[in-house]
PDB file of C-alpha atoms and ligand atoms in Angstrom:
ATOM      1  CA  UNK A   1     -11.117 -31.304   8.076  1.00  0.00           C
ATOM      2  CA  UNK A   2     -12.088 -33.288   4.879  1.00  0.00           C
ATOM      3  CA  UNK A   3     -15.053 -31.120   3.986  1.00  0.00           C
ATOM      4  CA  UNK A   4     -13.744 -27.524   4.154  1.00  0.00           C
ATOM      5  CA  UNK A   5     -15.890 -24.399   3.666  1.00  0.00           C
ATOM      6  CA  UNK A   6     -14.389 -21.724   2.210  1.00  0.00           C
ATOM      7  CA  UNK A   7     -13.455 -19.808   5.578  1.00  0.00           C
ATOM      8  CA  UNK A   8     -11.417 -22.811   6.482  1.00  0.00           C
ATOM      9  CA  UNK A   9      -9.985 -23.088   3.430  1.00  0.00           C
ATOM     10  CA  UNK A  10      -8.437 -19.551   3.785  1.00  0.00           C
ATOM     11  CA  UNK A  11      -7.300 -20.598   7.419  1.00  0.00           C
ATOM     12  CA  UNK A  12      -5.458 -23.697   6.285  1.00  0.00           C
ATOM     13  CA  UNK A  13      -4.388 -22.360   3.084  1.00  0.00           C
ATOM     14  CA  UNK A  14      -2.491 -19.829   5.108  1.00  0.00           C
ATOM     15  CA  UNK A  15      -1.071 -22.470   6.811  1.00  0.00           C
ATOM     16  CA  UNK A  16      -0.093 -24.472   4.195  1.00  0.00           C
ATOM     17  CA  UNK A  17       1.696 -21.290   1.947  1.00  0.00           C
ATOM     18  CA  UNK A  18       3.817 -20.345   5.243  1.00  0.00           C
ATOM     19  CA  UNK A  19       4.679 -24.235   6.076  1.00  0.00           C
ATOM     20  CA  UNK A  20       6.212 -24.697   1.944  1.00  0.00           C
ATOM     21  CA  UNK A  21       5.736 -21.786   0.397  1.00  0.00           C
ATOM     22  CA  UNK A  22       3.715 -23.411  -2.590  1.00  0.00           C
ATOM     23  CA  UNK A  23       1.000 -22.276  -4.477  1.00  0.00           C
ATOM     24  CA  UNK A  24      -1.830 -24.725  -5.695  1.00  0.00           C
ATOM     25  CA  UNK A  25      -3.808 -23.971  -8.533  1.00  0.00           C
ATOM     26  CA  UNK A  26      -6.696 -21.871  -6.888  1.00  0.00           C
ATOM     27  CA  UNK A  27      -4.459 -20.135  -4.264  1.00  0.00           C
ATOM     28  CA  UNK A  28      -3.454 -15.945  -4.702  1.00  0.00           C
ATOM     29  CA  UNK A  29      -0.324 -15.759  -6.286  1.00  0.00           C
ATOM     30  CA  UNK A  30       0.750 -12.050  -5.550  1.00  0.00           C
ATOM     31  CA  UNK A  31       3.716  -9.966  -7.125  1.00  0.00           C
ATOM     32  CA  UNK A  32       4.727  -6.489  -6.171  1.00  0.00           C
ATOM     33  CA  UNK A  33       5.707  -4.342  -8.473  1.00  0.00           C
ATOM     34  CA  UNK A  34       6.548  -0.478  -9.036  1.00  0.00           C
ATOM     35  CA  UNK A  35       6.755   0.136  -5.559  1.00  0.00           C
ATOM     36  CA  UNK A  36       7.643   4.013  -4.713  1.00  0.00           C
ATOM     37  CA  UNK A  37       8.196   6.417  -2.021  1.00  0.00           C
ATOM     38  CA  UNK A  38       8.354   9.992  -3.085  1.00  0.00           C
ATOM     39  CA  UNK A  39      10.813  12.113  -0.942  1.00  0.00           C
ATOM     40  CA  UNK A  40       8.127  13.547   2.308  1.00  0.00           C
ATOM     41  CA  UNK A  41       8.797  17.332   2.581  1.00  0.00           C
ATOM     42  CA  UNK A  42       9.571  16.783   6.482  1.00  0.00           C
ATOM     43  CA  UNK A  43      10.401  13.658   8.374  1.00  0.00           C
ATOM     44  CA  UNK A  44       6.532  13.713  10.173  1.00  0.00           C
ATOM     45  CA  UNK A  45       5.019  11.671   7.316  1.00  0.00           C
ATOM     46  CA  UNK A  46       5.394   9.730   3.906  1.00  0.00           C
ATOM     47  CA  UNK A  47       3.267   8.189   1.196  1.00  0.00           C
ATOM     48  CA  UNK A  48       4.134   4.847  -1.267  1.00  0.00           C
ATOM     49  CA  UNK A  49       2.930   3.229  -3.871  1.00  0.00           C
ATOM     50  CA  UNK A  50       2.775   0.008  -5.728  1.00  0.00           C
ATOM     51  CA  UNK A  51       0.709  -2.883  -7.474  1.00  0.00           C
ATOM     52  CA  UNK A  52       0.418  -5.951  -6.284  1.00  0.00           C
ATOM     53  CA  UNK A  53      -0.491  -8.440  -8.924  1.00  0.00           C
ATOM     54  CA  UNK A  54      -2.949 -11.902  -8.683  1.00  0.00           C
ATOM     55  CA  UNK A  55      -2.169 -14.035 -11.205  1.00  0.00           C
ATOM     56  CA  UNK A  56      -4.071 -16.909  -8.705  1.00  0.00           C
ATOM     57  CA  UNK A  57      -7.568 -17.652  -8.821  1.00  0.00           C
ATOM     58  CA  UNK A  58      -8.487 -16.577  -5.791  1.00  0.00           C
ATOM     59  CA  UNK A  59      -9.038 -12.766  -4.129  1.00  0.00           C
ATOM     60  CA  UNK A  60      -6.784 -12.357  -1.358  1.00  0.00           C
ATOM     61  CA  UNK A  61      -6.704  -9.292   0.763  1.00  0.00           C
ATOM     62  CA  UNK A  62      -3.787  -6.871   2.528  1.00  0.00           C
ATOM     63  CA  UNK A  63      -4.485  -6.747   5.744  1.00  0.00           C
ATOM     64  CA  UNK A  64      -1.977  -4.575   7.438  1.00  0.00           C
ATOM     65  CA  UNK A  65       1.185  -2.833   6.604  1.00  0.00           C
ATOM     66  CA  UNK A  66       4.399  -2.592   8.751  1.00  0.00           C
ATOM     67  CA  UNK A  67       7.952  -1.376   7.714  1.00  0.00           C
ATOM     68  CA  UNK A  68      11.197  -0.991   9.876  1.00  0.00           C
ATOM     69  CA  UNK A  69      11.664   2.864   8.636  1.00  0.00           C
ATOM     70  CA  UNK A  70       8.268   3.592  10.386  1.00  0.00           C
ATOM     71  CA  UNK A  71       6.273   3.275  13.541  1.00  0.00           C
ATOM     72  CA  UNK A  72       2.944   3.307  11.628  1.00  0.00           C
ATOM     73  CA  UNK A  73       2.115   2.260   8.565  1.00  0.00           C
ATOM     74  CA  UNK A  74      -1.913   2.582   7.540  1.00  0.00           C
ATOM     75  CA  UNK A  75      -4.290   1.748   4.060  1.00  0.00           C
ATOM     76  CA  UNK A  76      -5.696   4.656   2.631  1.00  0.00           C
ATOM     77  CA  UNK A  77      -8.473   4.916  -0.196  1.00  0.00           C
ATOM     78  CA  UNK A  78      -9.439   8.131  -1.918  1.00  0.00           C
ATOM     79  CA  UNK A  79     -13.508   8.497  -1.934  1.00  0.00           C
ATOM     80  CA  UNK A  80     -13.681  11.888  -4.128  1.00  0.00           C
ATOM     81  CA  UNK A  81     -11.408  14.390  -2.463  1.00  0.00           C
ATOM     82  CA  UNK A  82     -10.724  12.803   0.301  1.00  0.00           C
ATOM     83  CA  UNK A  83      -8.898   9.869   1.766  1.00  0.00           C
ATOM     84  CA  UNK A  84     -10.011   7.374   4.373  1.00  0.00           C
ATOM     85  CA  UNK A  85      -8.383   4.664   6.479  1.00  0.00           C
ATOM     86  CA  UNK A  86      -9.513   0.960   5.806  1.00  0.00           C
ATOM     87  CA  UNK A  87      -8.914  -1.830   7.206  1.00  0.00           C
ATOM     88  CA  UNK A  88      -7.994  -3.824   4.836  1.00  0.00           C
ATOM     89  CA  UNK A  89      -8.227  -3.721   0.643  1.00  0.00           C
ATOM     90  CA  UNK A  90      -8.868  -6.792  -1.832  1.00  0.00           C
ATOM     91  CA  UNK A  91      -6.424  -7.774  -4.352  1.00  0.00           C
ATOM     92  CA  UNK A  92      -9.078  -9.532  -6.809  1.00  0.00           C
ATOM     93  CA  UNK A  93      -8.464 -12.895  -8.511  1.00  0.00           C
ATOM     94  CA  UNK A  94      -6.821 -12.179 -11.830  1.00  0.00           C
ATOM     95  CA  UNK A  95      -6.763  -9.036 -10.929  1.00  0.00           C
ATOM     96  CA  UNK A  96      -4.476  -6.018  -9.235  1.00  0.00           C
ATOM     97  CA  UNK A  97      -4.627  -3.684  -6.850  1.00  0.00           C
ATOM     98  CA  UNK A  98      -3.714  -0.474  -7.515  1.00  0.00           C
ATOM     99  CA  UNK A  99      -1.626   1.848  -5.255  1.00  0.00           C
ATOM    100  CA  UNK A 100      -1.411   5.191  -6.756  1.00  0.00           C
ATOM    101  CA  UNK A 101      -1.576   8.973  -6.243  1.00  0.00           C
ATOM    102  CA  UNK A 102      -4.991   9.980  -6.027  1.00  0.00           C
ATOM    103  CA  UNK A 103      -6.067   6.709  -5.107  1.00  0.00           C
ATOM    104  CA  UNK A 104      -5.199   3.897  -2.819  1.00  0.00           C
ATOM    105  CA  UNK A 105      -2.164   4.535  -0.814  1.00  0.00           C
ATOM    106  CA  UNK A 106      -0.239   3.954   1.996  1.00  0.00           C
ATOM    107  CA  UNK A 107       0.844   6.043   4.734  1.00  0.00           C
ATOM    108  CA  UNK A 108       3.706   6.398   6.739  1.00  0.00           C
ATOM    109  CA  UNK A 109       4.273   7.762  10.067  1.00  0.00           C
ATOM    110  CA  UNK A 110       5.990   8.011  13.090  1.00  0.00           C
ATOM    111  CA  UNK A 111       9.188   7.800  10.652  1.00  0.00           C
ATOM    112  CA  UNK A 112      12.480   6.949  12.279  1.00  0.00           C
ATOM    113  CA  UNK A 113      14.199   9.523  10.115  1.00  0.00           C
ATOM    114  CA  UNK A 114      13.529  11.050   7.022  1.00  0.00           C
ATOM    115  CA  UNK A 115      13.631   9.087   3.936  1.00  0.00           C
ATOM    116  CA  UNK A 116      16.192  10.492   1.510  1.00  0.00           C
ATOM    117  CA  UNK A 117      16.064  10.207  -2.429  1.00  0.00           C
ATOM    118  CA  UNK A 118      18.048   6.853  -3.576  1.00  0.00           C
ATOM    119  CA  UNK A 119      17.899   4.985  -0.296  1.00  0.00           C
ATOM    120  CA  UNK A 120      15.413   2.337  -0.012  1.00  0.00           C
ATOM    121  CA  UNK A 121      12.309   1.739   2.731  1.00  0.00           C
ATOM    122  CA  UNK A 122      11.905  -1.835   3.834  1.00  0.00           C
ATOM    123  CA  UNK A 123       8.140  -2.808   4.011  1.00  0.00           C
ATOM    124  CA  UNK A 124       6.248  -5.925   4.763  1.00  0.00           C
ATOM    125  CA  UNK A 125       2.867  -6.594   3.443  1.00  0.00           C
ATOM    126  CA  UNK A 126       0.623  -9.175   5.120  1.00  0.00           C
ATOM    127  CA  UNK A 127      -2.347 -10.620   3.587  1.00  0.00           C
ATOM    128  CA  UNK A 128      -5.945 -12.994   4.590  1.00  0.00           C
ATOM    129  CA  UNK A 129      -3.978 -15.569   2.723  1.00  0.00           C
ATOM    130  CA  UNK A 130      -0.891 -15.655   1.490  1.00  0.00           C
ATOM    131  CA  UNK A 131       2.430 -14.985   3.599  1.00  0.00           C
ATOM    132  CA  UNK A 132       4.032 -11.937   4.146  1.00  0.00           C
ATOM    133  CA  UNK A 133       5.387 -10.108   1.177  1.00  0.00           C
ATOM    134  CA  UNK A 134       8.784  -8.320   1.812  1.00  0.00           C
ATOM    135  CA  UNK A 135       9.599  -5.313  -0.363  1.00  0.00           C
ATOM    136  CA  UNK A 136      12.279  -2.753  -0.839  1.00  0.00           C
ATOM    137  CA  UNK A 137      10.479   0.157  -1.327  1.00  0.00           C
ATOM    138  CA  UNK A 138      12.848   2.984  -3.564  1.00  0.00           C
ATOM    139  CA  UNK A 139      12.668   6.436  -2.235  1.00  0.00           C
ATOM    140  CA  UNK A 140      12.193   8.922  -5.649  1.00  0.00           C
ATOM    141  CA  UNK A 141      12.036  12.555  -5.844  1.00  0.00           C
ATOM    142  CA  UNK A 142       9.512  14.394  -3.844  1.00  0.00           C
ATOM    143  CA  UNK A 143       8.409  15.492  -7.585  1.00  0.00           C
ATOM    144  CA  UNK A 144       8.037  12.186  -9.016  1.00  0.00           C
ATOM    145  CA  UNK A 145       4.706  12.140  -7.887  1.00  0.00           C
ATOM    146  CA  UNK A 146       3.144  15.385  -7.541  1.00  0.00           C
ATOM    147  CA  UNK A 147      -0.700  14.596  -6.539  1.00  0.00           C
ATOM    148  CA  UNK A 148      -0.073  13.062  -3.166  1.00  0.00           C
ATOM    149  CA  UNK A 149      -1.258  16.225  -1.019  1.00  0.00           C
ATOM    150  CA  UNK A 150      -0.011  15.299   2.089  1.00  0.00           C
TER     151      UNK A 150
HETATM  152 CU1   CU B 201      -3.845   9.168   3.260  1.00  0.00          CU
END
C-alpha cells in the first residue's frame, strides 16, 4: 500500500474522509449550495436542483441519490430536448456541477407524500470519493422554476 495508483488512491481516500472527516490538499472538497425543489403538480413525481461546489483538486463524482421523502431518487442530464438517466455525473476539480432546469437534474419518485411549499426534503448525496453529503432540500413554488417539464 506504499505505492498507490490512482484507483487505490480513490478507494483509501474514501476511507480515510469517512474514518476523520479531513480533507488533504488534493482530496474533493464539495459544498452544496442553492438546493431547490419546486412544488410537483401531483404527488407521482418531483424535480431539485442544486450546485455542488469543488474547491479540492481532485474530480469527484455523485454516484447515487437517496432521500427519506422518496422511494427513488435518479440523475438526469438534458441532451437537446430530452433528458436521460446516468449513472453517475462528475463534479470537476475546481470546478461545479450544475443542477438546473433544462439541464442536469434530479428526479424524484415514488414520493411518500406530496411535497408542500415551505417544508423541506431531506436528501443524501453519495459520491466516488468523498462521504455522503446530507442536505435539506427547500420546497419553493411550483413557479419558481418554470422549465422543468415534468
Ligand atoms: Cu428527468
Amino acid at each position: 500500500m506504499r505505492r498507490l495508483t490512482p484507483a487505490a488512491l480513490a478507494i483509501t481516500g474514501a476511507v480515510a474522509l469517512a474514518g476523520c472527516g479531513g480533507s488533504g490538499s488534493s482530496a474533493p472538497e464539495l459544498a452544496v449550495s442553492s438546493a431547490y425543489m419546486p412544488q410537483p403538480v401531483t404527488g407521482e413525481m418531483a424535480a431539485g436542483f442544486l450546485k455542488i461546489a469543488n474547491k479540492g483538486g481532485t474530480k469527484d463524482e455523485l454516484t447515487s441519490v437517496t432521500s427519506s421523502a422518496a422511494g427513488s431518487v435518479t440523475v438526469h442530464e438534458t441532451v437537446g430536448q430530452s433528458m436521460r438517466e446516468v449513472s453517475s455525473l462528475d463534479v470537476p476539480a475546481h470546478g461545479q456541477l450544475v443542477f438546473k432546469s433544462g439541464g442536469n437534474h434530479l428526479m424524484f419518485e415514488k414520493l411518500k407524500g406530496k411535497p408542500e411549499q415551505g417544508t423541506k426534503v431531506t436528501v443524501e448525496l453519495h459520491f466516488a470519493k468523498s462521504r455522503p453529503i446530507t442536505i435539506e432540500m427547500p420546497v419553493k413554488s411550483a413557479t419558481y422554476n418554470p422549465a422543468t417539464g415534468h
